[in-house]
C-alpha atoms as one frame of an Amber mdcrd trajectory, in Angstrom:
protein
 141.223 113.753  58.589 138.545 111.091  58.923 137.553 110.025  62.452 135.911
 106.816  61.296 137.075 103.577  62.962 139.641 101.777  60.856 139.049  98.147
  61.889 136.481  96.198  59.938 133.458  94.557  61.511 130.658  95.576  63.821
 130.814  95.027  67.576 127.994  94.973  70.119 128.687  96.145  73.655 126.893
  97.104  76.842 127.624 100.059  79.116 125.980 100.413  82.520 125.316 103.581
  84.485 124.962 102.746  88.169 123.606 105.271  90.661 123.624 105.210  94.446
 122.870 107.793  97.116 125.237 108.381 100.007 125.772 111.370 102.316 122.956
 113.227 100.523 124.763 112.970  97.189 123.850 111.098  94.034 126.813 108.845
  93.292 127.990 107.378  89.981 130.081 104.227  89.575 133.088 104.437  87.246
 135.963 102.104  86.465 139.489 102.732  85.173 140.074 101.406  81.680 142.852
  98.849  81.497 143.405  98.867  77.744 143.518 101.249  74.828 141.966 103.454
  73.803 142.050 105.808  76.797 143.922 103.413  79.077 143.832 104.656  82.669
 140.854 106.942  82.085 137.642 106.601  84.045 134.713 105.088  82.165 131.410
 103.393  82.785 131.500  99.648  83.443 131.063  97.964  80.094 132.267  95.384
  77.624 131.481  93.362  74.536 128.479  91.059  74.475 129.328  87.389  74.102
 127.767  85.387  71.304 125.753  83.313  73.771 124.831  86.154  76.144 121.562
  87.988  76.603 121.967  91.759  76.774 120.911  92.049  80.400 123.098  89.090
  81.278 126.083  90.881  79.736 125.215  94.038  81.686 125.110  92.135  84.955
 128.371  90.365  84.111 130.315  93.591  83.540 128.975  94.923  86.842 130.091
  91.793  88.645 133.535  92.349  87.130 133.441  95.942  88.389 133.675  94.930
  92.029 130.672  92.706  92.555 128.013  95.334  91.923 124.526  93.823  91.799
 121.798  96.467  91.354 118.325  95.816  92.732 116.932  97.736  89.777 118.277
  97.491  86.222 116.628  98.913  83.114 117.621  99.219  79.477 118.274 102.865
  78.707 119.128 103.608  75.072 121.226 102.435  72.131 124.284 104.495  71.225
 125.646 103.888  67.742 127.501 106.926  66.414 129.949 105.813  63.727 132.977
 107.372  65.435 132.114 106.611  69.062 134.926 104.032  69.282 138.172 104.624
  67.357 138.922 100.908  67.054 135.909  99.770  65.063 132.230 100.404  64.606
 130.644  99.618  67.959 126.981  99.800  68.874 126.348  99.944  72.613 123.142
  99.088  74.435 123.193 101.117  77.645 121.521 100.213  80.923 121.135 102.054
  84.185 120.876 100.511  87.616 120.238 101.529  91.229 121.950 100.217  94.360
 121.495 100.804  98.079 124.790 102.275  99.257 123.351 102.927 102.717 122.642
  99.218 103.152 125.693  97.614 104.824 124.846  94.365 103.022 125.249  96.004
  99.608 128.315  94.524  97.856 128.603  97.724  95.813 129.398  99.904  98.826
 133.134  99.204  98.440 133.728  98.175  94.817 136.993  96.603  93.734 138.554
  95.919  90.361 139.554  99.526  89.715 136.035 100.869  90.315 135.052 103.808
  92.511 132.065 105.972  93.393 131.966 109.656  92.453 129.483 112.421  93.173
 127.540 112.394  89.904 127.672 116.164  89.434 131.439 116.271  89.999 132.608
 113.033  88.372 135.789 113.111  86.244 135.412 113.337  82.500 134.690 109.856
  81.211 136.259 108.139  78.200 134.578 107.646  74.831 130.963 108.921  74.833
 130.306 107.804  78.389 129.568 111.332  79.632 126.680 111.438  77.169 125.463
 108.021  78.316 125.651 109.030  81.987 123.791 112.297  81.328 121.061 110.414
  79.444 120.675 108.008  82.380 120.451 110.849  84.866 117.676 112.524  82.875
 115.824 109.198  82.697 116.155 108.758  86.466 114.890 112.294  87.128 111.843
 111.661  84.971 111.008 108.134  86.071 111.423 108.687  89.811 108.387 110.959
  89.648 105.976 108.401  88.206 107.349 105.064  89.447 108.592 104.292  92.967
 112.075 103.268  91.818 113.640 105.753  94.245 113.038 103.339  97.104 115.743
 101.115  95.571 118.269 103.807  96.579 117.184 104.027 100.221 117.864 101.743
 103.176 115.055  99.228 103.550 113.886 101.220 106.581 114.013 104.986 106.222
 112.675 108.234 107.639 110.465 110.692 105.787 113.375 113.145 105.888 115.612
 110.616 104.125 112.930 110.054 101.504 112.548 113.776 100.844 116.322 114.272
 100.701 116.518 111.482  98.113 114.024 113.199  95.830 115.722 116.554  96.280
 119.144 115.223  95.321 117.777 113.425  92.253 115.539 116.268  91.067 118.151
 118.909  91.992 115.687 121.201  93.715 114.204 121.798  97.154 110.747 120.406
  97.961 108.248 121.839 100.404 108.385 119.586 103.465 104.699 119.788 104.365
 103.400 119.232 100.839 105.846 116.391 100.142 104.923 114.472 103.278 101.215
 115.025 102.753 101.395 113.660  99.208 103.581 110.671 100.109 101.511 109.627
 103.127  98.249 110.038 101.198  99.421 107.338  98.764  99.320 104.843 101.647
 102.368 102.999 100.326 104.540 103.337 103.424 104.309 100.822 106.243 105.297
 101.855 109.751 108.172  99.596 110.784 107.391 100.100 114.458 110.931 101.352
 115.012 112.696 104.716 115.238 116.175 105.985 114.402 118.981 104.901 116.683
 121.988 106.833 117.974 120.803 110.338 117.061 121.184 113.418 119.260 117.745
 114.810 118.362 114.384 113.209 118.845 114.498 109.972 116.800 112.268 109.902
 113.731 109.918 107.083 112.837 111.189 104.487 110.344 109.077 103.360 107.408
 109.403 100.767 104.676 107.959 100.710 101.156 105.055  98.263 100.845 105.700
  96.869  97.375 102.933  94.271  97.508 100.368  96.942  98.307 101.721  99.053
  95.454 101.263  96.145  93.011  97.706  95.583  94.212  96.860  99.267  93.821
  98.357  99.351  90.329  95.900  96.635  89.248  93.124  98.970  90.403  94.438
 101.856  88.278  96.605 103.613  90.871  99.126 106.135  89.498 102.255 106.953
  91.475 103.100 110.641  91.142 105.492 112.850  93.127
């Protein structure tokens, strides 16, 4: 039996993979589908692109509809266009991935509405359509890019400890990092500014809080600086 879509026409859609980090876990945003096919199943936020919409504008719109999610970082990922990826009709999807600060109490994505929820990325339910493939592609992109661009700071609170920074890289890269070597490399880049503050309400000795100096990073990039972790 053929698995080709039966409806005529070609549709253009966007799907967005959104990652956050909370409780030392990499989290993935998913939303329950309201209509067929796969009604009630979890899926990535997504939808058709309007005739007067830019692709990124459509991506941000579907995230707003998925509980007001507004990622600080959003990047086009890949185009998925398998003939049978949608049983309704031929649909080509431009996928994006975005990063949000779940630890930031001001983040609107920390408690999404509209049928959306956060899942531990490695233990998320099976997603509808080809969304598992899209999510896996985004995770591989994140693992690669976090090592040569400082996008990981978009997942941290604006002020963070060196332990939080190391834990972030470990959860994304899925491996332990040597504490001494990691801190030596990070501090040698001279991209962290001392906030002048320390952790609050901790039983142990409070750790120093840092922030990422983005303006210094931009200046260094003009001089040929390469970020590498």
